[in-house]
C-alpha cells in the first residue's frame, strides 16, 4: 500500500503539467515547419549555434528521437556546430519536462534546466565549430526544398497537434515516464533513509557515481524527474540530482555511435564532453554557490510515499494520462509485425528507442523502390520488409534516417 501511495502521489503531482506540455508540444509540431528551423542554422558562428540551442530547448524530443531530426537538419543545410548544439540542448529539457520539474522539484530546478541546456549546448556547438573545417561549398541550403507537405487548414493542423501531442508523443516517452515513476517509488519506499549518507557529504564523488550510471543508460527528460526527487529525499545533494537531470536524458551509447558516424568522432567526443562537464559544473554551482533554500523540498514533496489526500483536478489529469498511456501501449502491441511471407526480408536496426525513431526508419525504408510493406518491432529492433527490393538500398535508407543496420 505504501508503494502504491507513493506512486499515486508522484503521478498526481506530475500529470497536469505533463498533459499541458503534451498540448504545447503538439501545437509547436503542427504549426511550425521543421524546415524553417534548418534554414536558419547553416552558419558556424555563435549566432547559429545559440539559435539552434534555443530552438531545441522547448522541443520534447528524447536523446534518440532528436537524432533523426538533427541529422535531417544537418543534411538540409545546418552546420555541424549548430546540429551539435541542437543535439545537446533538445533532449535535456522540453516544455513538458520543464512543467513537470516545476511541479515535483520546484521553480529553481525548473528554471535552471533550460539555462543549463542553453549554456552547455552553446559551448559544445562553438567547440565543434572551431574544431571542424567545413567548407561553404559543402553546406547545402534547404530553401529549394522548403515545401509544405503537412496539413494546411487551421483545424487540420489543430487535429494534427492533438494527435502528435496525445498519441505520438505519449507513445514515444510514455514507457520511460512510467519506468521513472516506478523506480522513484521503489527508491522512496525501499531504500533506507541513510543509504546515501556516505555520499551525501561528498557531492563531487556522488556526481561521478551518477554520471557512470546516467551516461550509458537511456531515460527521457520527464522520466528522470521523479528519480531525481527520490534521490534528493534519500540524502543526495540537489546538485547531484541536477547532474542526473542533465546527463541522463542527453546522452547514451546509441547517440554517441550515430553522431560519430554522421558528423565524425571529434564532434561526438565534444558532444559527450560538453554534457558531462556542463552537468558537473552546474551541479557544483548548485551545491556550493547558490542558496540552499532554493532547492529545499517542501512538505508536499517530503510527504511523498506517505498517506495523504488527493484533490480532484490532479486525480482527473492522472486518470487521463493513465488512459493515454494504456492506449499507447495497446497501439504499440497492435503495431507489431504480423506473420510474414516467405519473400520478406528482416533487418536488425540499432539505435531505435521510441516511436519517433520507428516512424523515421519506416518512412525511409518505404521510400525504397520495390518495398510493398514495412513492419517494425520497436522492442526487438527487427524491421520486416516485403516486396522485391534492393537490400543495399534499404540499408542506405536506414542510415540516411540516422540509424544503423546490424549485420
XYZ file of C-alpha atoms in Angstrom:
407
model
C 0.000 0.000 0.000
C 2.858 2.375 0.795
C 4.361 1.784 -2.652
C 1.011 2.477 -4.320
C 0.537 5.692 -2.331
C 3.994 6.902 -3.325
C 3.363 6.105 -6.985
C -0.029 7.865 -6.966
C 1.445 10.919 -5.273
C 4.129 11.280 -7.931
C 1.587 10.727 -10.703
C -0.826 13.349 -9.313
C 1.965 15.885 -8.913
C 3.156 15.483 -12.496
C 0.091 14.712 -14.595
C -1.430 18.226 -15.031
C 1.901 19.648 -16.142
C 2.754 16.723 -18.366
C -0.601 16.983 -20.171
C -0.090 20.725 -20.648
C 3.360 20.034 -22.038
C 1.983 17.458 -24.473
C -0.533 20.013 -25.749
C 2.059 22.763 -26.239
C 4.426 20.323 -27.904
C 1.712 19.244 -30.337
C 0.900 22.846 -31.250
C 4.571 23.574 -31.908
C 4.910 20.466 -34.040
C 1.855 21.215 -36.178
C 2.182 24.973 -36.634
C 5.964 25.397 -37.062
C 7.692 23.860 -40.078
C 10.797 21.831 -39.273
C 12.419 23.057 -42.472
C 12.042 26.593 -41.165
C 14.453 25.602 -38.416
C 17.062 24.276 -40.819
C 17.055 27.442 -42.955
C 18.453 29.476 -40.086
C 21.185 27.106 -38.971
C 23.700 26.946 -41.815
C 26.287 29.171 -40.118
C 29.039 28.051 -37.765
C 29.243 31.156 -35.601
C 27.808 31.941 -32.206
C 24.526 33.203 -33.680
C 23.505 29.987 -35.417
C 24.740 27.845 -32.513
C 22.761 29.861 -29.951
C 19.717 29.812 -32.234
C 19.901 26.023 -32.575
C 20.169 25.628 -28.806
C 17.206 27.942 -28.219
C 15.108 26.081 -30.783
C 15.885 22.732 -29.180
C 15.136 23.662 -25.565
C 11.297 23.656 -25.777
C 11.074 20.649 -28.110
C 10.053 17.494 -26.203
C 12.364 15.091 -28.022
C 14.393 12.407 -26.251
C 18.042 11.627 -26.931
C 17.093 9.028 -29.537
C 14.154 10.923 -31.027
C 16.295 14.017 -31.593
C 18.821 12.108 -33.710
C 16.738 11.817 -36.909
C 15.686 15.475 -36.594
C 19.240 16.715 -36.075
C 20.657 14.563 -38.870
C 17.941 15.779 -41.236
C 18.747 19.354 -40.258
C 22.432 18.762 -40.923
C 21.764 17.256 -44.339
C 19.381 20.082 -45.225
C 21.962 22.776 -44.534
C 22.609 23.100 -40.814
C 26.302 23.139 -39.891
C 27.920 20.555 -37.612
C 28.238 23.250 -34.955
C 24.539 24.117 -34.992
C 23.493 20.474 -35.277
C 25.619 19.536 -32.258
C 24.163 22.433 -30.279
C 20.671 21.202 -31.143
C 21.614 17.638 -30.157
C 22.849 18.793 -26.746
C 20.026 21.146 -25.769
C 16.980 19.298 -27.077
C 16.919 16.066 -25.034
C 17.903 17.768 -21.763
C 14.582 19.520 -21.420
C 11.293 20.420 -23.119
C 8.041 22.203 -22.394
C 6.629 19.033 -20.844
C 9.636 18.311 -18.632
C 10.014 21.949 -17.521
C 6.423 21.963 -16.298
C 6.816 18.588 -14.617
C 10.101 19.685 -12.999
C 8.353 22.722 -11.507
C 5.628 20.516 -10.067
C 7.945 17.990 -8.402
C 11.267 19.745 -7.779
C 10.283 23.410 -7.589
C 10.950 26.585 -9.616
C 14.731 26.700 -9.102
C 15.278 23.316 -10.741
C 12.740 24.144 -13.468
C 14.453 27.428 -14.397
C 17.983 26.060 -14.211
C 17.279 23.132 -16.554
C 16.775 25.230 -19.708
C 19.565 27.615 -18.646
C 21.991 24.713 -18.264
C 20.832 23.198 -21.559
C 21.426 26.519 -23.332
C 24.888 27.049 -21.810
C 26.184 23.529 -22.476
C 24.738 23.468 -26.000
C 26.302 26.805 -26.964
C 29.701 25.812 -25.566
C 29.586 22.420 -27.264
C 28.436 23.861 -30.575
C 31.094 26.584 -30.593
C 33.762 23.982 -29.767
C 32.660 21.818 -32.683
C 32.586 24.862 -34.977
C 36.175 25.719 -34.109
C 37.399 22.169 -34.490
C 35.717 21.419 -37.799
C 36.850 22.916 -41.104
C 33.616 22.882 -43.038
C 33.760 24.495 -46.446
C 30.930 26.742 -47.573
C 30.512 24.591 -50.667
C 29.843 21.554 -48.524
C 26.844 23.134 -46.833
C 23.534 22.842 -48.647
C 20.641 25.139 -48.053
C 17.118 23.965 -47.556
C 15.484 26.891 -49.367
C 14.709 24.951 -52.526
C 13.250 22.045 -50.609
C 11.073 24.056 -48.257
C 7.720 22.701 -49.325
C 4.675 22.366 -47.127
C 3.564 18.752 -47.036
C 1.607 18.649 -43.766
C -1.989 19.666 -43.004
C -2.953 23.068 -44.420
C -6.109 24.319 -42.694
C -6.219 25.571 -39.115
C -8.497 22.799 -37.880
C -6.473 20.165 -39.717
C -3.348 21.464 -38.009
C -5.151 21.513 -34.670
C -6.151 17.866 -35.092
C -2.590 17.047 -36.101
C -1.342 18.844 -32.968
C -3.651 16.831 -30.716
C -2.654 13.595 -32.398
C 1.035 14.352 -32.107
C 0.849 15.569 -28.511
C -1.524 12.986 -27.053
C -0.847 9.968 -29.275
C 2.570 10.065 -30.916
C 4.408 11.827 -28.109
C 2.755 9.749 -25.395
C 3.816 6.648 -27.293
C 7.371 7.995 -27.557
C 8.098 8.810 -23.916
C 5.263 7.050 -22.096
C 7.202 3.898 -21.315
C 10.156 5.828 -19.944
C 7.865 8.066 -17.902
C 6.261 5.008 -16.310
C 9.672 3.455 -15.680
C 10.857 6.647 -13.996
C 7.801 6.782 -11.764
C 8.160 3.152 -10.717
C 11.893 3.479 -9.996
C 11.249 6.631 -7.963
C 8.511 4.967 -5.934
C 10.697 1.921 -5.266
C 13.592 4.121 -4.135
C 11.297 6.180 -1.917
C 9.747 3.192 -0.174
C 12.513 0.595 -0.017
C 15.812 2.482 0.141
C 16.714 3.289 3.780
C 16.849 6.955 4.669
C 20.569 6.795 5.499
C 21.567 4.741 2.427
C 23.176 7.691 0.651
C 24.566 9.332 3.766
C 28.125 8.282 2.864
C 27.889 10.117 -0.463
C 25.692 12.943 0.794
C 28.712 14.789 2.228
C 30.788 14.244 -0.918
C 28.879 15.894 -3.763
C 31.633 15.530 -6.374
C 32.008 11.800 -5.690
C 28.242 11.312 -5.815
C 28.075 13.237 -9.123
C 30.706 10.972 -10.662
C 28.773 7.923 -9.467
C 25.577 9.286 -11.023
C 27.397 10.041 -14.294
C 28.713 6.483 -14.508
C 25.128 5.252 -14.348
C 23.332 8.043 -16.227
C 25.503 8.482 -19.332
C 25.249 4.950 -20.785
C 21.615 4.377 -19.808
C 18.547 5.772 -21.550
C 15.957 7.898 -19.737
C 13.784 10.699 -21.075
C 13.803 14.226 -19.628
C 10.416 13.778 -17.973
C 11.094 10.261 -16.708
C 14.255 11.437 -14.929
C 12.365 13.890 -12.697
C 10.771 11.509 -10.175
C 14.063 9.587 -9.931
C 15.909 12.821 -9.098
C 13.302 13.715 -6.474
C 13.525 10.348 -4.771
C 17.338 10.547 -4.652
C 17.246 14.001 -3.033
C 14.779 12.768 -0.454
C 17.142 9.880 0.313
C 20.128 12.090 1.050
C 21.904 13.031 -2.182
C 22.638 16.710 -2.778
C 20.464 18.853 -5.105
C 23.498 19.301 -7.367
C 23.825 15.547 -7.774
C 20.151 15.286 -8.680
C 20.697 18.034 -11.265
C 23.537 16.031 -12.812
C 21.072 13.173 -13.321
C 18.533 15.571 -14.869
C 21.127 16.815 -17.388
C 23.228 13.762 -18.231
C 20.556 11.054 -18.126
C 18.328 12.379 -20.923
C 21.089 13.946 -23.045
C 23.371 11.027 -23.846
C 23.532 7.292 -24.362
C 25.777 4.922 -26.273
C 23.457 4.745 -29.293
C 23.514 8.544 -29.649
C 27.306 8.647 -29.443
C 27.694 5.934 -32.088
C 25.341 7.559 -34.572
C 26.797 11.042 -34.094
C 30.278 9.610 -34.657
C 29.209 8.129 -37.964
C 27.235 11.144 -39.181
C 29.403 14.056 -38.033
C 32.696 12.479 -37.057
C 34.320 11.146 -33.901
C 35.633 14.576 -32.924
C 32.150 16.100 -32.884
C 30.823 13.115 -30.911
C 33.558 13.415 -28.267
C 32.901 17.156 -27.884
C 29.166 16.440 -27.648
C 29.674 13.968 -24.806
C 32.313 16.061 -23.002
C 30.087 19.149 -23.098
C 27.239 17.279 -21.443
C 29.447 15.756 -18.714
C 31.426 18.904 -17.900
C 28.315 21.096 -18.042
C 26.370 18.776 -15.752
C 29.152 18.674 -13.141
C 29.752 22.448 -13.328
C 26.089 23.275 -12.765
C 25.808 20.597 -10.086
C 28.735 22.051 -8.142
C 27.332 25.572 -8.556
C 24.029 24.441 -7.068
C 25.712 22.788 -4.077
C 28.330 25.440 -3.331
C 27.321 28.787 -4.857
C 23.534 29.051 -4.895
C 21.313 29.431 -1.794
C 20.342 26.052 -0.365
C 16.825 27.342 0.306
C 16.149 27.491 -3.427
C 16.349 23.712 -3.644
C 14.704 22.734 -0.367
C 11.995 20.119 -0.737
C 8.714 21.430 0.656
C 6.339 19.474 2.887
C 4.302 18.223 -0.061
C 7.387 16.665 -1.642
C 8.783 15.323 1.614
C 5.436 13.632 2.194
C 5.985 11.572 -0.936
C 5.215 7.957 -0.210
C 3.136 8.675 2.911
C -0.631 8.770 3.377
C -2.302 11.888 2.017
C -5.389 13.023 0.205
C -5.778 13.679 -3.492
C -7.532 16.709 -4.998
C -9.991 16.365 -7.858
C -8.183 18.068 -10.773
C -4.839 16.258 -10.395
C -6.714 12.968 -9.972
C -8.668 13.567 -13.191
C -5.463 14.505 -15.007
C -3.813 11.367 -13.686
C -6.725 9.241 -14.901
C -6.493 10.857 -18.359
C -2.724 10.351 -18.505
C -3.080 6.688 -17.498
C -5.732 6.215 -20.198
C -3.428 7.767 -22.806
C -0.542 5.558 -21.685
C -2.733 2.443 -21.885
C -3.949 3.434 -25.361
C -0.352 3.974 -26.492
C 0.629 0.548 -25.164
C -2.280 -1.151 -26.932
C -1.441 0.686 -30.157
C 2.161 -0.389 -29.890
C 1.168 -4.021 -29.404
C -1.095 -3.857 -32.448
C 1.735 -2.307 -34.445
C 3.962 -5.357 -34.049
C 4.604 -7.207 -37.291
C 2.242 -9.968 -38.277
C 3.283 -13.237 -39.850
C 5.430 -12.514 -42.848
C 5.508 -14.058 -46.284
C 8.447 -16.244 -47.299
C 9.687 -13.450 -49.592
C 10.008 -10.970 -46.747
C 13.453 -9.831 -45.577
C 14.301 -8.995 -41.989
C 16.765 -6.331 -40.895
C 18.020 -5.649 -37.366
C 18.235 -1.919 -36.754
C 20.289 -0.417 -33.955
C 19.513 2.818 -32.103
C 15.699 2.877 -32.126
C 14.203 3.673 -28.723
C 10.886 5.420 -29.371
C 8.049 5.963 -31.836
C 9.914 8.875 -33.450
C 12.748 6.510 -34.333
C 10.411 3.843 -35.683
C 8.499 6.354 -37.819
C 11.720 7.777 -39.294
C 13.054 4.326 -40.170
C 9.724 3.137 -41.589
C 9.423 6.206 -43.807
C 12.963 5.762 -45.064
C 12.525 2.087 -45.920
C 9.115 2.681 -47.514
C 10.724 5.154 -49.927
C 12.940 2.417 -51.394
C 11.786 1.224 -54.809
C 10.013 -2.131 -54.712
C 9.139 -2.086 -50.995
C 5.499 -3.101 -50.590
C 5.209 -3.226 -46.794
C 7.301 -2.340 -43.756
C 6.682 -3.680 -40.237
C 8.971 -2.660 -37.376
C 9.036 -4.204 -33.912
C 10.442 -1.474 -31.683
C 11.121 -3.875 -28.811
C 13.445 -6.135 -30.831
C 14.658 -3.663 -33.459
C 13.529 -6.012 -36.231
C 12.275 -4.495 -39.491
C 10.385 -6.845 -41.810
C 10.360 -5.619 -45.406
C 8.137 -7.188 -48.059
C 8.425 -6.728 -51.809
C 11.182 -7.067 -54.416
C 13.763 -4.557 -53.240
C 17.487 -3.881 -53.131
C 18.880 -4.779 -49.694
C 21.703 -2.257 -50.033
C 19.166 0.466 -50.777
C 17.283 -0.428 -47.596
C 20.495 -0.237 -45.547
C 21.305 3.118 -47.127
C 17.817 4.421 -46.339
C 18.116 3.370 -42.699
C 21.478 5.075 -42.362
C 20.158 8.179 -44.060
C 17.436 8.297 -41.402
C 20.167 8.364 -38.767
C 20.281 4.732 -37.647
C 22.356 1.673 -38.370
C 21.729 -1.880 -39.577
C 23.370 -4.736 -37.673
C 24.925 -7.279 -39.986
